[in-house]
mmCIF file of C-alpha atoms and ligand atoms in Angstrom:
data_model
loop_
_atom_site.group_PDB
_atom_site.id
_atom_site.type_symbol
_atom_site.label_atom_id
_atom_site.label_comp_id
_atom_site.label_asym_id
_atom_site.label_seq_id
_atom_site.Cartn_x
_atom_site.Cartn_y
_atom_site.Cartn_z
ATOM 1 C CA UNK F 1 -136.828 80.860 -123.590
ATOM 2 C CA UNK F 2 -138.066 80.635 -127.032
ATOM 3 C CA UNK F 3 -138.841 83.221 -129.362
ATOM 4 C CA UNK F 4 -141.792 83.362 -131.589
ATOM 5 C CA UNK F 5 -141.048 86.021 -135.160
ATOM 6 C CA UNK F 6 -143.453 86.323 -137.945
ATOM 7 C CA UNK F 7 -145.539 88.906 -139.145
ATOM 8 C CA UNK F 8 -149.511 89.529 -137.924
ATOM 9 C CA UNK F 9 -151.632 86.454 -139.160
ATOM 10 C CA UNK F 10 -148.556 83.854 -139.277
ATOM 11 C CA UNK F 11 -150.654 82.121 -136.348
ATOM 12 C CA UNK F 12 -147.819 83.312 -133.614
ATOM 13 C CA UNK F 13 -150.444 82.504 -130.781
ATOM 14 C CA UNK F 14 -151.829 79.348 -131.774
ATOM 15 C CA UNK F 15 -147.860 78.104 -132.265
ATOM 16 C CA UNK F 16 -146.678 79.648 -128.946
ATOM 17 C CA UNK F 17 -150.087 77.942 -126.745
ATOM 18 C CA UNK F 18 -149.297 74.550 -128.504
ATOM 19 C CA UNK F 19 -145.424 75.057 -127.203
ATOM 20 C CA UNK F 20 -146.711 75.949 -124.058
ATOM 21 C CA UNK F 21 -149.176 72.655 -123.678
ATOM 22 C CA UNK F 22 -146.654 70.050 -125.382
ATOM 23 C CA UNK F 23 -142.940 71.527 -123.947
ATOM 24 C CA UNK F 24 -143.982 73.451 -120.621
ATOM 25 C CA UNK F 25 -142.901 77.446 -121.984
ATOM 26 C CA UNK F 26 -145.401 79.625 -120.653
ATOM 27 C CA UNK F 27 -147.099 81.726 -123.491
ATOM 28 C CA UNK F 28 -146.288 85.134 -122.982
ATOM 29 C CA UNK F 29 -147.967 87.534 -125.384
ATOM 30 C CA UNK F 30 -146.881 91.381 -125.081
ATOM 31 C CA UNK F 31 -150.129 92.252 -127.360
ATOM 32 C CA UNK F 32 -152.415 90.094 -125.010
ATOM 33 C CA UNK F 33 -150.577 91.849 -121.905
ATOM 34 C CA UNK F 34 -151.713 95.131 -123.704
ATOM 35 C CA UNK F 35 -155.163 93.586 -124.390
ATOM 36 C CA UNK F 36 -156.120 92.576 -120.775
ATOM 37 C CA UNK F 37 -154.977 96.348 -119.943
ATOM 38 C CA UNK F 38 -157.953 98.713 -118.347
ATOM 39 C CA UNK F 39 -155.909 101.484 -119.876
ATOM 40 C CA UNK F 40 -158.087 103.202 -121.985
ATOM 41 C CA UNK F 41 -155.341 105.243 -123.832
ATOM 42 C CA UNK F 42 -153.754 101.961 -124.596
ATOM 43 C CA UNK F 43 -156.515 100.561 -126.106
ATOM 44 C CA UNK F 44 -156.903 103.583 -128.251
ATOM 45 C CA UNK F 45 -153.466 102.747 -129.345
ATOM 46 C CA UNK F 46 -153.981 99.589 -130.380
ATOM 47 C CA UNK F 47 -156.367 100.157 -132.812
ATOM 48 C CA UNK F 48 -154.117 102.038 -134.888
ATOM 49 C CA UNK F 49 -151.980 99.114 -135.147
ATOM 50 C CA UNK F 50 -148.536 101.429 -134.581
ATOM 51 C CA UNK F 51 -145.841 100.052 -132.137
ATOM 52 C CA UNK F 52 -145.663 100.756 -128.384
ATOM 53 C CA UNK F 53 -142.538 102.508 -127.555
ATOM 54 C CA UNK F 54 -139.764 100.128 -126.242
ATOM 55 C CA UNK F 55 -139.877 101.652 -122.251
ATOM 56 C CA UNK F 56 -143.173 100.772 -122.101
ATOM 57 C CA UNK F 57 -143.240 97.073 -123.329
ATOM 58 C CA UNK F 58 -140.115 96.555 -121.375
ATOM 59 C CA UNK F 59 -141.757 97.218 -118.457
ATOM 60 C CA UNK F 60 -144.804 94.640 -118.835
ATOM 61 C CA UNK F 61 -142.040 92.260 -119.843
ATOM 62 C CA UNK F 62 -139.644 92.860 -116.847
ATOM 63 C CA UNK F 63 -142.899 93.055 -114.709
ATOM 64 C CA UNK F 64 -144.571 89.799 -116.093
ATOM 65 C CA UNK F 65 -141.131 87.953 -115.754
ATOM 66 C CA UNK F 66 -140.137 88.914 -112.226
ATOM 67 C CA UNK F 67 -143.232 87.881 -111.083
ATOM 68 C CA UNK F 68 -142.906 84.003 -112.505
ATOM 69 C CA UNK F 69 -140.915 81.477 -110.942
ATOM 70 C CA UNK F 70 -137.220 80.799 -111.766
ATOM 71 C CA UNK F 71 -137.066 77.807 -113.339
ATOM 72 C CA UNK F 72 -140.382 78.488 -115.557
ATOM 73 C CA UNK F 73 -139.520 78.027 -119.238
ATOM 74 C CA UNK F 74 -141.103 81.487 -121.473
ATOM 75 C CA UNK F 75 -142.352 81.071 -125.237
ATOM 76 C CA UNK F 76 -142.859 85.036 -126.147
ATOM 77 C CA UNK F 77 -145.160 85.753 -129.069
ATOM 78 C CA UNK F 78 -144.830 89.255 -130.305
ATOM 79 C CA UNK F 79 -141.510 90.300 -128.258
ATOM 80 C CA UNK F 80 -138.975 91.647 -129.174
ATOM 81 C CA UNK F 81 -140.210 93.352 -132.073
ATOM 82 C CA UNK F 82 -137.507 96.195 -132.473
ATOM 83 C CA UNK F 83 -133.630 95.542 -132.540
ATOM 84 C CA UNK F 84 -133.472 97.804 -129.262
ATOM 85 C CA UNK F 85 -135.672 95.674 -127.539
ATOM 86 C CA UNK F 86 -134.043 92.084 -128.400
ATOM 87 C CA UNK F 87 -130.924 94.001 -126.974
ATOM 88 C CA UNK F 88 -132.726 94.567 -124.302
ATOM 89 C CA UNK F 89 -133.346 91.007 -123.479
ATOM 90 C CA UNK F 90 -130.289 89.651 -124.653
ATOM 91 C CA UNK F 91 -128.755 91.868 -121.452
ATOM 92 C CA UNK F 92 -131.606 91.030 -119.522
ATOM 93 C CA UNK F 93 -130.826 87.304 -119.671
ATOM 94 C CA UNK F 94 -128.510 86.996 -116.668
ATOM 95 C CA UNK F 95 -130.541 88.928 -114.689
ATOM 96 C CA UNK F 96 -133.054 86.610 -114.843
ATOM 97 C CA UNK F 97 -131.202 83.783 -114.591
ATOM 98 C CA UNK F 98 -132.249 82.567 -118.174
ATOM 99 C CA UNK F 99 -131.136 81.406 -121.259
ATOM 100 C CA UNK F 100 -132.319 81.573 -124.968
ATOM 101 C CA UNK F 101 -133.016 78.308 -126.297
ATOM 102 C CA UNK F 102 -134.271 79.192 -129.680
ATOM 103 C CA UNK F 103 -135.867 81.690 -132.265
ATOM 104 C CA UNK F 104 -138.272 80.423 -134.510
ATOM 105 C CA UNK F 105 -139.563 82.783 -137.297
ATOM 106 C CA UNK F 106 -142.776 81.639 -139.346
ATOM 107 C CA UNK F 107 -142.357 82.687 -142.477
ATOM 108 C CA UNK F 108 -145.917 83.394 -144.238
ATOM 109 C CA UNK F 109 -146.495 86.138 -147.205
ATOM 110 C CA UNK F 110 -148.912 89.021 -146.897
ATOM 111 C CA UNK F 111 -151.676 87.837 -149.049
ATOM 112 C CA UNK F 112 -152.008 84.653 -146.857
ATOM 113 C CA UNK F 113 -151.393 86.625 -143.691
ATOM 114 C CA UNK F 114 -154.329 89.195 -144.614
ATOM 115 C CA UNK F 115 -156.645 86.251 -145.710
ATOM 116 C CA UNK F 116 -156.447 84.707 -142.253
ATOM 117 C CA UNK F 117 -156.586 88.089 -139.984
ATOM 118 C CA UNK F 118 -159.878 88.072 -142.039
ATOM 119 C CA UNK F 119 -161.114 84.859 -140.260
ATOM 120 C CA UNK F 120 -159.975 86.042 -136.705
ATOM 121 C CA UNK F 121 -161.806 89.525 -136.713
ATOM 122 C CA UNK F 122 -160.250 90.487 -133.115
ATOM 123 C CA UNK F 123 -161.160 94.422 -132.161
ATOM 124 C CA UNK F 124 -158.138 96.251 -133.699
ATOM 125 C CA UNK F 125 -157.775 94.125 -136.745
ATOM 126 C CA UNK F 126 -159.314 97.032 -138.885
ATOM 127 C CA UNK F 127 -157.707 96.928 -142.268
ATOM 128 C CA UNK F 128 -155.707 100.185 -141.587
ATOM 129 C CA UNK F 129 -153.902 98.507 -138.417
ATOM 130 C CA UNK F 130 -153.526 95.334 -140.543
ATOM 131 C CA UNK F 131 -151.168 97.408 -143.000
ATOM 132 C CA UNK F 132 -149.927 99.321 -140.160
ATOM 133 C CA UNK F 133 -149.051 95.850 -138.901
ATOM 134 C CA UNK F 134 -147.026 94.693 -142.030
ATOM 135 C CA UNK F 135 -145.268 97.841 -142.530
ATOM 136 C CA UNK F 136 -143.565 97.969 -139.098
ATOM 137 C CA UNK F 137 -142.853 93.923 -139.641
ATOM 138 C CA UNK F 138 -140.790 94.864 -142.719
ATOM 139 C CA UNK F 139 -139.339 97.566 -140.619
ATOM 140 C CA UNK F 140 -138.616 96.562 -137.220
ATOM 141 C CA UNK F 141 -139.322 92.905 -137.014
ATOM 142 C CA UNK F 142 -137.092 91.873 -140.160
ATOM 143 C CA UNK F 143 -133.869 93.517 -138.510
ATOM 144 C CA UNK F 144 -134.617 91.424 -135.154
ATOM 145 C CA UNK F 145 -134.702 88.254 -137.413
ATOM 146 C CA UNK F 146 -131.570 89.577 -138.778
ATOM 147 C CA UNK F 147 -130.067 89.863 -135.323
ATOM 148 C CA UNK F 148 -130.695 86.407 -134.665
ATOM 149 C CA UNK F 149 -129.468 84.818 -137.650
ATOM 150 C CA UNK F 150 -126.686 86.675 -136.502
ATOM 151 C CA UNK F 151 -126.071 84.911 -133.227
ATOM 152 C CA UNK F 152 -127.214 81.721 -134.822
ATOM 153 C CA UNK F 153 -130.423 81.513 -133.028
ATOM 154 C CA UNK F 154 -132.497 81.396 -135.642
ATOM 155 C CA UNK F 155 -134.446 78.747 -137.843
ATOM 156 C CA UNK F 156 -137.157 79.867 -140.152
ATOM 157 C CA UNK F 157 -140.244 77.248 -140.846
ATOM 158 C CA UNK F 158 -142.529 77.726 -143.560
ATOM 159 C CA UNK F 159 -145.949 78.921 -141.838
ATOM 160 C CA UNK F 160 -148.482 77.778 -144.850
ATOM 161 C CA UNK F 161 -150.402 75.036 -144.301
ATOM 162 C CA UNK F 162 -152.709 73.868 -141.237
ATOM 163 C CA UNK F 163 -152.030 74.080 -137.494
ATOM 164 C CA UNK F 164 -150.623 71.002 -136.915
ATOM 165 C CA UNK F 165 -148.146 70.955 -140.110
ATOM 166 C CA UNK F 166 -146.800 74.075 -138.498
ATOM 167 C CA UNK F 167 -146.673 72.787 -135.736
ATOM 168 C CA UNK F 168 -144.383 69.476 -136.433
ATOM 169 C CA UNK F 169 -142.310 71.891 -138.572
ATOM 170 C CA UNK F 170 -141.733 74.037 -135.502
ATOM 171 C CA UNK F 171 -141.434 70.877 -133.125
ATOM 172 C CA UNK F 172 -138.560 69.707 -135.796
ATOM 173 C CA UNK F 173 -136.697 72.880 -135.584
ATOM 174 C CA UNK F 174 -136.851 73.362 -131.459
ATOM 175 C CA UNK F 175 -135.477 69.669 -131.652
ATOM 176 C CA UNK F 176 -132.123 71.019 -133.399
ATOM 177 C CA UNK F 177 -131.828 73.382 -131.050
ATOM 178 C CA UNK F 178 -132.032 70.788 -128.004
ATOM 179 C CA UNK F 179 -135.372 71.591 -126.765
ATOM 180 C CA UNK F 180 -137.789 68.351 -126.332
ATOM 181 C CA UNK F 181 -141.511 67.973 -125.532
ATOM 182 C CA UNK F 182 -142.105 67.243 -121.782
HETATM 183 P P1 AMP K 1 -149.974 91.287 -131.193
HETATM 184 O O1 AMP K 1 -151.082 90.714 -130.386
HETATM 185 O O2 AMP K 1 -148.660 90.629 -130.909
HETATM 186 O O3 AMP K 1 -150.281 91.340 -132.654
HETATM 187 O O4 AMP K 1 -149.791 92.805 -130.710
HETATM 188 C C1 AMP K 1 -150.837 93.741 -130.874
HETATM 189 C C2 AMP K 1 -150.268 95.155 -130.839
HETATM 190 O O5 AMP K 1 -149.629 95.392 -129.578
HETATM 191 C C3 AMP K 1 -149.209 95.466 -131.871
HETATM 192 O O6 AMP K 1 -149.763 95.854 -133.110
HETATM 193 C C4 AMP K 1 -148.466 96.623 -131.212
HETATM 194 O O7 AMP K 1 -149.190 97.806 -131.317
HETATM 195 C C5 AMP K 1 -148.480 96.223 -129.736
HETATM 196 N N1 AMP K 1 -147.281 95.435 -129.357
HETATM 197 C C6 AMP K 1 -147.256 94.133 -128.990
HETATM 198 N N2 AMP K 1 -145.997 93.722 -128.737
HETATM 199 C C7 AMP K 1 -145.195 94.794 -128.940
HETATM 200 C C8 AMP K 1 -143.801 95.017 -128.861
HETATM 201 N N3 AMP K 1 -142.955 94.009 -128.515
HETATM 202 N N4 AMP K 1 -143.330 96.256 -129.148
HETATM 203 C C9 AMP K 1 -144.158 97.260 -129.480
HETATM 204 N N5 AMP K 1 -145.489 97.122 -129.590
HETATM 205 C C10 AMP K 1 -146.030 95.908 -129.313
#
């Protein structure tokens, strides 16, 4: 498994779909999960930007992941973003009969971050759930990247610049940790 960290508007999606067409991880996106949802309450939720409380995204995790074949290979974008819920998964590994391979945080500052979410204009990118967004990276997300420097997971690459140079700089980093296109 790999792990995608970086706040809203580091590109998180793009990167994870281009690991899942050159290395064979399939992209799996907690806020797309919530997205596709006919849940009308959840919907209402995301527009405020706020996270989802750990039980819940746990459950479309554990769900999404039992339901995929053993051997498949998982990029997440946008999980874990709380230290509770990396816990989580780091107990949930041998259950699954996985392994982390590496956690790649894309490091990109607010201004650039906001002038991109600007270009993408999904439904609950109004500016309020934007800030929303930041806050709770500085909150919750930071401590996860902490967590994984920790257990020397971690490699940060520099998210500025176009698609593809983030892309070779991410390629370069999975590389030290052993993982190789298909
Ligand atoms: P994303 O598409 O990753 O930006 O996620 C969109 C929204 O879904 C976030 O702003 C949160 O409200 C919610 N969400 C997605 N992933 C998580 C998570 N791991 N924990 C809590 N909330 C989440």
């Amino acid at each position: 498994m790999i792990i995608l960290l970086g706040p809203v508007g580091a590109g998180k999606s793009a990167q994870a779909k281009i690991i899942e067409k050159r290395f064979g991880y399939k992209w799996l996106s907690t806020g797309e999960l919530l997205r596709s949802s006919k849940d009308p309450i959840i919907h209402e939720k995301l527009k405020t930007g706020k996270l989802f409380d750990d039980e819940d995204i746990e459950k479309i995790v554990d769900e999404a992941i039992t339901g995929m074949n053993k051997d498949q290979k998982i990029v997440f974008d946008g999980f874990p973003r709380r230290v509770t819920q990396a816990k989580w998964l780091d107990d949930k590994l041998s259950n699954w009969s996985r392994k982390l391979d590496a956690v790649v945080h894309i490091v990109v500052g607010e201004e650039e971050a906001n002038r991109r979410m600007k270009l993408r204009g999904r439904a609950d990118d109004s500016e309020e759930a934007i800030k929303k967004r930041h806050e709770e990276y500085q909150q919750n997300v930071m401590p996860v990247v902490e967590h994984y420097k920790n257990e020397g997971m971690l490699s940060e690459v520099d998210g500025v610049g176009t698609v593809e140079e983030v892309s070779g700089r991410i390629e370069e980093a999975l590389r030290e940790h052993g993982v190789h296109p298909n």
